[in-house]
Amino acid sequence: MFVPTLEHYLLVAAMIFSVGVFGVLFRKNAITLFMCIELMLNAVNLTFIAFSKYRTDLDGHIFAFFVMAVAAAEAAVGLALIIHIFRHYRGVNVDDVTELKF
Amino acid sequence: MYINDFNTLGLIVLIPLLGGIINGIFGSKLSKPWVNFIGISAVGLSFALAISAVRTLYQTEADGLTYVAYKWIYSGSMGVDISFMLDHLSAVMVLVVTGVGFLIHIYSAGYMDGDPGEWKFFSYLNLFIFAMLMLILGKNMIVTFIGWEGVGACSYLLIGFWFTDDEKAKAGQKAFIVNRIGDFAFLLGLFLLFWETGTFDYIEINRMAIEAGPAQALHGVATAAVLLIFIGATGKSAQIPLYTWLPDAMAGPTPVSALIHAATMVTSGIYLLSRLNHVVTLAPEAMGVIAIVGALTAFFAATIAIVQTDIKGVLAYSTVSQLGYMFIAIGVGSFTGAVFHLMTHAFFKACLFLGSGSVIHAMGGEQEITKMGGLKKYMPITHITFGVSTLAISGFPFLAGFFSKDLILWGALSNTHVFSIVGVENKINYLINMVATPIQSGASLPTEGWVPIAFIIAFALGLITAGMTAFYMFRLYFMTFWGDFRGGEKLRSHLHESPLSMTIPLMVLAVLALVGGFGGFPHFMVHWAGDAQWMLGFEHWLAPVFESTHTYRIVNRFGAHAATQEMIGTGISVALGLLGIGSAYYAYIVNPNVPRQLKQRFATVHRTLISKYKVDEFYDFVFVGGTILVGKISYIFDQYILDTSVNFIGRFFESIGRVLRNLQSGNVQRYATYIILAIVLCLIAIGSVNV
């Protein structure tokens, strides 16, 4: 029977995290960017829970709560920003938002 | 033996300074009589105190009176005080400066009457006297240098007194700048002397020079130092090559020309070299140079004076010429002759200049002698005093100029320097023998080198110049005072004699020009008068300063036949002088066509002379033009080379920046990419460290 060990959980979380990083760096749509950020946060959450389970204490769970709260707040602020960007640029392509340069 | 703490000396120097400051600060608000009073009495007081100081010197038979006014610089082994000394030499100088200065101040009250800047004039004159007294009474070379620079500055202020006229302002600048060139050489000589002797004090330096004897090392330094100081003297005393400022300096008011450029400032160089006479006589080559330069200057300036038509121009070149005589005297070692001629020249030249000022005033400002003539009817006092002084400068027998000029010419003919003697193994032994045994009759000393020849050339040029001096001075006199008035009716009605404030100084100076020479008779005349010692009074008075030079370094080559040679020499120079007077009389009174005919026949010569040998144009082209050329080259260098390299460096860094700023693209994703890359690299680096 297949029993998942800590390494399996960590690996899955790392893979999800990488996918999220790749999305953040190379996707052009702002909404997609946010979803990838959520992906990264979730991967981190998974890591915490995995550690918590295998250390048989609750520290990871508590931290995961914090992460989820922060993620929610950040999503709210970020979506507000995206709405303003949409109103200015008539689209949500992040390549348009490059005015802070030389 | 020296008397110290003689504080009258301090008063003598400082009272004119006080007068100058008071007139300078308050003069514009004071009334004219007060301005005149402060200015004149400051110098008058100095003169009175000087007389009393000299009397003390005479009565106590001291070698000198000294006074330390201020303990000044003490640095390491060098110590310099502001200290003054009145010895026999500076006594002569101080009396001449304050005495003639006093007369000229009185004259200025009349001459500058009505000029809006009269208070400034008296202030500057007083400051000048102060600086000149610092120069003369200084006990060390530094105090003399302070005075040296001070008289240069006051000369600039006074020459350019009417500075609203561009030409006059430029003349003032020219005087100061040419002086400065000489001052640079003076400083070098001063430093050289200090380096060798370790002191600036005259008494110390002379003592070391006396003890040095024919020692080779000090000879080399002495020659260099004397030559450098001489160059400084050529600047101050208007010799070749730094004389060009003096004719231009006639742009200043006439009292200035009389005081500064006849009697006092221009004599500074001669005074300085006389002060250092023991150092000078250590360097026969330098003396030869001085004699030649002096002789050439005397001759050269006299040739220019012959064709000058400005009354002050003739006197200016005459001054340059007479100063040349004084340098001949120094060059041949006749320091007594130099100082004697300095004194008599002060008398008759100041009288001539003041007289010319009187004439210029009467002519309403006109200075060309071609417009003058017959003035003796209208200005009798000026005429007589001018005539007396003209006779004096021409060396007419028994007037002041005769005695002093003959002393110089006799020195040029008969002096020779002991170091030039050949074939003497031990020169010190020779010197001892010199003192013990009088020179054998008929034996002329064997001499070698070019220096004795230089002395003879100086004598010959001096003789010819004496004839020319008589000629051009009498030309001036005849054209100004005799004949018919050539200036037109309107000017004739304006002609008048000058007020007493101007004529009294003229009379005093004329009397001095008459009798001022009676302390320096030639030795052969003294023998005729049964060796009356008063006739040699001047020489005796200066003996403490100059005697050891005369005894140990400068000797007379004629021995017992000296009297005959002296008589012949005097006779020739008097004959030449009378010839000059006679020629002038013929050419300007008897047959007035002669000048015009000569001008036509010798047109090229005349053109050369009247253009003053184009020396000013030459200096302008070479030195002024050279400096401007250096400026232009520097400008090009600065613009094309320096600017280019600096700009290149600027552009280089700018281009680096232009490349680097592309990192800031504004694209947040790219920034995030950089961060991630950096983290990955760090992790690899950390991970690869062996724990």
XYZ file of N, CA and C in Angstrom, chain B residues 59-193:
405
model
N 78.930 116.059 15.972
C 79.577 116.479 17.209
C 80.117 115.313 18.014
N 79.381 114.209 18.002
C 79.853 113.081 18.800
C 80.882 112.245 18.059
N 81.076 112.552 16.758
C 82.026 111.797 15.937
C 81.756 110.309 15.984
N 80.468 109.984 16.102
C 80.122 108.565 16.104
C 80.160 108.049 14.668
N 80.203 106.728 14.540
C 80.119 106.145 13.201
C 78.691 106.163 12.703
N 77.747 106.108 13.649
C 76.359 106.123 13.231
C 75.423 106.141 14.423
N 74.191 106.567 14.162
C 73.150 106.537 15.172
C 72.143 105.493 14.751
N 71.754 104.625 15.668
C 70.778 103.602 15.276
C 69.559 103.656 16.168
N 68.482 103.051 15.661
C 67.242 103.016 16.439
C 66.442 101.823 15.976
N 66.018 100.996 16.931
C 65.185 99.859 16.577
C 63.742 100.241 16.830
N 62.957 100.370 15.769
C 61.583 100.827 15.943
C 60.661 99.698 16.349
N 60.952 98.484 15.854
C 59.996 97.398 16.093
C 60.709 96.083 15.883
N 60.612 95.188 16.879
C 61.210 93.883 16.696
C 60.250 93.049 15.853
N 60.671 92.643 14.676
C 59.701 92.200 13.682
C 59.694 90.688 13.482
N 60.594 90.187 12.614
C 60.539 88.769 12.262
C 61.651 88.033 12.980
N 61.275 87.011 13.701
C 62.298 86.151 14.279
C 61.919 84.721 13.946
N 62.650 84.102 13.035
C 62.263 82.779 12.568
C 63.520 81.950 12.433
N 63.675 81.001 13.294
C 64.871 80.164 13.222
C 66.099 81.006 13.484
N 67.037 80.974 12.528
C 68.264 81.734 12.734
C 68.172 83.127 12.142
N 67.005 83.474 11.579
C 66.897 84.760 10.896
C 66.163 85.759 11.779
N 66.714 86.916 11.930
C 66.055 87.946 12.716
C 66.102 89.269 11.993
N 64.941 89.891 11.786
C 64.874 91.176 11.090
C 64.053 92.141 11.926
N 64.614 93.308 12.198
C 63.861 94.345 12.901
C 63.591 95.491 11.950
N 62.573 96.281 12.294
C 62.443 97.569 11.616
C 63.385 98.498 12.347
N 64.585 98.635 11.845
C 65.564 99.468 12.535
C 66.180 100.449 11.546
N 66.527 101.598 12.096
C 67.069 102.671 11.271
C 68.482 102.999 11.691
N 69.261 103.527 10.722
C 70.621 103.924 11.050
C 70.954 105.208 10.315
N 71.510 106.152 11.036
C 71.975 107.377 10.405
C 73.493 107.372 10.488
N 74.138 107.084 9.368
C 75.592 107.233 9.368
C 75.954 108.318 8.357
N 77.223 108.443 8.050
C 77.638 109.593 7.244
C 77.004 109.573 5.865
N 76.825 108.390 5.316
C 76.230 108.311 3.980
C 74.745 108.656 4.027
N 74.016 108.013 4.962
C 72.592 108.298 4.993
C 72.320 109.708 5.482
N 73.299 110.316 6.170
C 73.121 111.713 6.568
C 73.011 112.599 5.346
N 73.930 112.389 4.388
C 73.860 113.168 3.144
C 72.508 112.964 2.486
N 72.116 111.678 2.379
C 70.869 111.373 1.680
C 69.666 111.995 2.380
N 69.622 111.872 3.722
C 68.423 112.321 4.416
C 68.295 113.833 4.317
N 69.427 114.533 4.361
C 69.348 115.986 4.230
C 68.870 116.383 2.832
N 69.404 115.675 1.822
C 68.969 115.989 0.456
C 67.480 115.716 0.303
N 67.050 114.536 0.763
C 65.647 114.151 0.548
C 64.715 115.091 1.293
N 64.953 115.293 2.588
C 64.020 116.143 3.318
C 64.171 117.595 2.927
N 65.397 118.036 2.649
C 65.590 119.439 2.277
C 64.956 119.769 0.951
N 65.367 119.041 -0.093
C 64.787 119.299 -1.409
C 63.304 118.983 -1.386
N 62.920 117.941 -0.656
C 61.506 117.612 -0.539
C 60.721 118.751 0.079
N 61.288 119.372 1.099
C 60.621 120.499 1.739
C 60.397 121.622 0.740
N 61.440 121.966 -0.027
C 61.306 123.039 -1.017
C 60.236 122.690 -2.044
N 60.199 121.431 -2.450
C 59.237 121.038 -3.472
C 57.823 121.040 -2.918
N 57.676 120.721 -1.638
C 56.337 120.806 -1.043
C 55.847 122.248 -1.068
N 56.742 123.187 -0.734
C 56.358 124.597 -0.776
C 55.954 124.985 -2.202
N 56.778 124.535 -3.150
C 56.492 124.819 -4.560
C 55.138 124.262 -4.958
N 54.833 123.033 -4.484
C 53.573 122.393 -4.875
C 52.372 123.188 -4.405
N 52.526 123.869 -3.271
C 51.395 124.661 -2.780
C 51.000 125.688 -3.825
N 52.015 126.235 -4.510
C 51.712 127.205 -5.559
C 51.306 126.527 -6.861
N 52.024 125.453 -7.230
C 51.797 124.831 -8.535
C 50.448 124.145 -8.615
N 50.067 123.420 -7.553
C 48.831 122.643 -7.604
C 47.638 123.463 -7.118
N 47.824 124.765 -6.963
C 46.749 125.621 -6.498
C 45.579 125.541 -7.458
N 44.385 125.247 -6.929
C 43.231 125.206 -7.808
C 42.917 123.800 -8.313
N 43.850 122.890 -8.161
C 43.560 121.512 -8.599
C 42.639 120.857 -7.578
N 41.533 120.222 -8.028
C 40.578 119.658 -7.059
C 41.165 118.525 -6.228
N 42.225 117.909 -6.708
C 42.795 116.792 -5.956
C 44.000 117.184 -5.140
N 44.109 118.489 -4.802
C 45.333 118.977 -4.151
C 45.608 118.239 -2.860
N 44.566 117.898 -2.068
C 44.780 117.199 -0.802
C 45.368 115.816 -1.045
N 44.892 115.163 -2.118
C 45.438 113.842 -2.462
C 46.907 113.960 -2.803
N 47.239 115.044 -3.530
C 48.611 115.237 -3.973
C 49.542 115.341 -2.795
N 49.166 116.176 -1.817
C 50.027 116.330 -0.650
C 50.100 115.052 0.161
N 48.998 114.328 0.219
C 49.018 113.054 0.925
C 50.017 112.105 0.287
N 49.940 111.985 -1.047
C 50.855 111.084 -1.741
C 52.296 111.543 -1.574
N 52.520 112.859 -1.668
C 53.888 113.356 -1.539
C 54.450 112.998 -0.166
N 53.635 113.190 0.871
C 54.123 112.853 2.207
C 54.411 111.364 2.335
N 53.524 110.552 1.797
C 53.748 109.110 1.863
C 55.020 108.742 1.118
N 55.273 109.447 0.021
C 56.489 109.172 -0.716
C 57.726 109.482 0.120
N 57.678 110.628 0.790
C 58.831 110.989 1.624
C 59.037 109.927 2.706
N 57.934 109.472 3.279
C 58.024 108.416 4.291
C 58.727 107.181 3.733
N 58.259 106.733 2.544
C 58.856 105.536 1.960
C 60.331 105.761 1.643
N 60.642 106.920 1.103
C 62.031 107.203 0.753
C 62.909 107.213 1.992
N 62.389 107.756 3.093
C 63.185 107.778 4.326
C 63.392 106.373 4.871
N 62.357 105.524 4.733
C 62.533 104.123 5.122
C 63.679 103.516 4.326
N 63.687 103.819 3.035
C 64.704 103.266 2.164
C 66.087 103.698 2.613
N 66.229 105.010 2.859
C 67.554 105.552 3.135
C 68.027 105.173 4.518
N 67.127 105.274 5.490
C 67.567 105.103 6.871
C 67.524 103.655 7.312
N 67.103 102.747 6.457
C 67.010 101.360 6.870
C 68.360 100.808 7.272
N 68.364 100.047 8.361
C 69.620 99.480 8.820
C 69.861 98.111 8.200
N 68.795 97.525 7.628
C 69.001 96.257 6.963
C 68.286 96.282 5.621
N 68.567 95.300 4.801
C 68.080 95.344 3.425
C 66.572 95.189 3.348
N 65.971 94.571 4.359
C 64.525 94.380 4.296
C 63.806 95.717 4.447
N 64.238 96.533 5.411
C 63.604 97.843 5.582
C 63.808 98.680 4.323
N 65.026 98.589 3.763
C 65.264 99.295 2.503
C 64.312 98.814 1.427
N 64.063 97.500 1.403
C 63.177 96.985 0.366
C 61.752 97.481 0.559
N 61.314 97.579 1.824
C 59.978 98.119 2.076
C 59.880 99.525 1.491
N 60.890 100.340 1.788
C 60.912 101.684 1.223
C 61.000 101.654 -0.296
N 61.794 100.718 -0.823
C 61.976 100.567 -2.274
C 60.635 100.371 -2.951
N 59.842 99.425 -2.428
C 58.536 99.166 -3.007
C 57.607 100.349 -2.789
N 57.717 100.960 -1.587
C 56.843 102.088 -1.273
C 57.030 103.247 -2.221
N 58.307 103.563 -2.550
C 58.498 104.686 -3.476
C 57.996 104.314 -4.855
N 58.095 103.038 -5.219
C 57.544 102.630 -6.503
C 56.041 102.825 -6.543
N 55.372 102.435 -5.450
C 53.924 102.594 -5.406
C 53.531 104.069 -5.441
N 54.217 104.905 -4.636
C 53.885 106.333 -4.625
C 54.197 106.967 -5.971
N 55.243 106.481 -6.617
C 55.556 106.996 -7.942
C 54.400 106.719 -8.894
N 53.864 105.497 -8.820
C 52.718 105.148 -9.661
C 51.538 106.072 -9.377
N 51.251 106.282 -8.081
C 50.120 107.134 -7.723
C 50.315 108.559 -8.214
N 51.564 109.043 -8.109
C 51.800 110.437 -8.445
C 51.914 110.672 -9.945
N 52.505 109.716 -10.668
C 52.607 109.901 -12.120
C 51.215 109.879 -12.724
N 50.407 108.936 -12.280
C 49.059 108.828 -12.823
C 48.075 109.666 -12.036
N 48.557 110.802 -11.507
C 47.705 111.604 -10.624
C 46.466 112.104 -11.349
N 46.647 112.590 -12.582
C 45.492 113.001 -13.382
C 45.029 111.792 -14.187
N 44.484 110.816 -13.464
C 44.274 109.508 -14.076
C 43.112 109.477 -15.062
N 42.292 110.550 -15.069
C 41.171 110.550 -16.002
C 41.666 110.604 -17.441
N 42.910 111.056 -17.625
C 43.526 111.010 -18.944
C 44.185 109.643 -19.113
N 43.730 108.905 -20.131
C 44.209 107.553 -20.328
C 45.730 107.450 -20.440
N 46.313 108.393 -21.206
C 47.758 108.320 -21.429
C 48.515 108.450 -20.121
N 48.043 109.356 -19.256
C 48.749 109.580 -18.003
C 48.610 108.360 -17.098
N 47.410 107.756 -17.104
C 47.228 106.561 -16.283
C 48.150 105.447 -16.761
N 48.261 105.323 -18.087
C 49.127 104.283 -18.639
C 50.579 104.534 -18.277
N 50.963 105.812 -18.236
C 52.347 106.119 -17.867
C 52.636 105.652 -16.449
N 51.653 105.855 -15.558
C 51.832 105.403 -14.189
C 51.994 103.894 -14.119
N 51.163 103.179 -14.868
C 51.259 101.719 -14.859
C 52.602 101.268 -15.401
N 53.037 101.935 -16.488
C 54.311 101.540 -17.096
C 55.446 101.695 -16.095
N 55.417 102.817 -15.358
C 56.481 103.033 -14.375
C 56.507 101.906 -13.365
N 55.355 101.558 -12.840
C 55.325 100.552 -11.795
C 55.734 99.191 -12.313
N 55.245 98.833 -13.516
C 55.530 97.494 -14.025
C 57.006 97.335 -14.350
N 57.605 98.348 -15.007
C 59.027 98.240 -15.326
C 59.847 98.175 -14.039
N 59.447 98.995 -13.056
C 60.090 98.930 -11.749
C 60.043 97.537 -11.162
N 58.885 96.914 -11.290
C 58.678 95.592 -10.696
C 59.651 94.573 -11.254
N 59.922 94.694 -12.551
C 60.868 93.764 -13.156
C 62.220 93.886 -12.458
N 62.629 95.132 -12.243
C 63.874 95.344 -11.524
C 63.801 94.813 -10.105
N 62.646 95.006 -9.473
C 62.503 94.560 -8.089
C 62.688 93.059 -7.956
N 62.259 92.318 -8.965
C 62.428 90.873 -8.926
C 63.913 90.522 -8.859
N 64.680 91.204 -9.717
C 66.124 90.956 -9.690
C 66.710 91.371 -8.342
N 66.248 92.488 -7.794
C 66.722 92.952 -6.497
C 66.494 91.883 -5.437
N 65.294 91.320 -5.444
C 64.983 90.300 -4.449
C 65.917 89.108 -4.574
N 66.157 88.685 -5.819
C 67.061 87.556 -6.003
C 68.441 87.861 -5.433
N 68.919 89.083 -5.723
C 70.230 89.462 -5.192
C 70.233 89.490 -3.682
N 69.152 90.006 -3.115
C 69.019 90.093 -1.663
C 69.071 88.703 -1.052
N 68.299 87.782 -1.640
C 68.271 86.422 -1.096
C 69.645 85.764 -1.199
N 70.315 86.025 -2.335
C 71.627 85.435 -2.523
C 72.596 85.921 -1.449
N 72.558 87.215 -1.192
C 73.428 87.772 -0.156
C 73.089 87.169 1.207
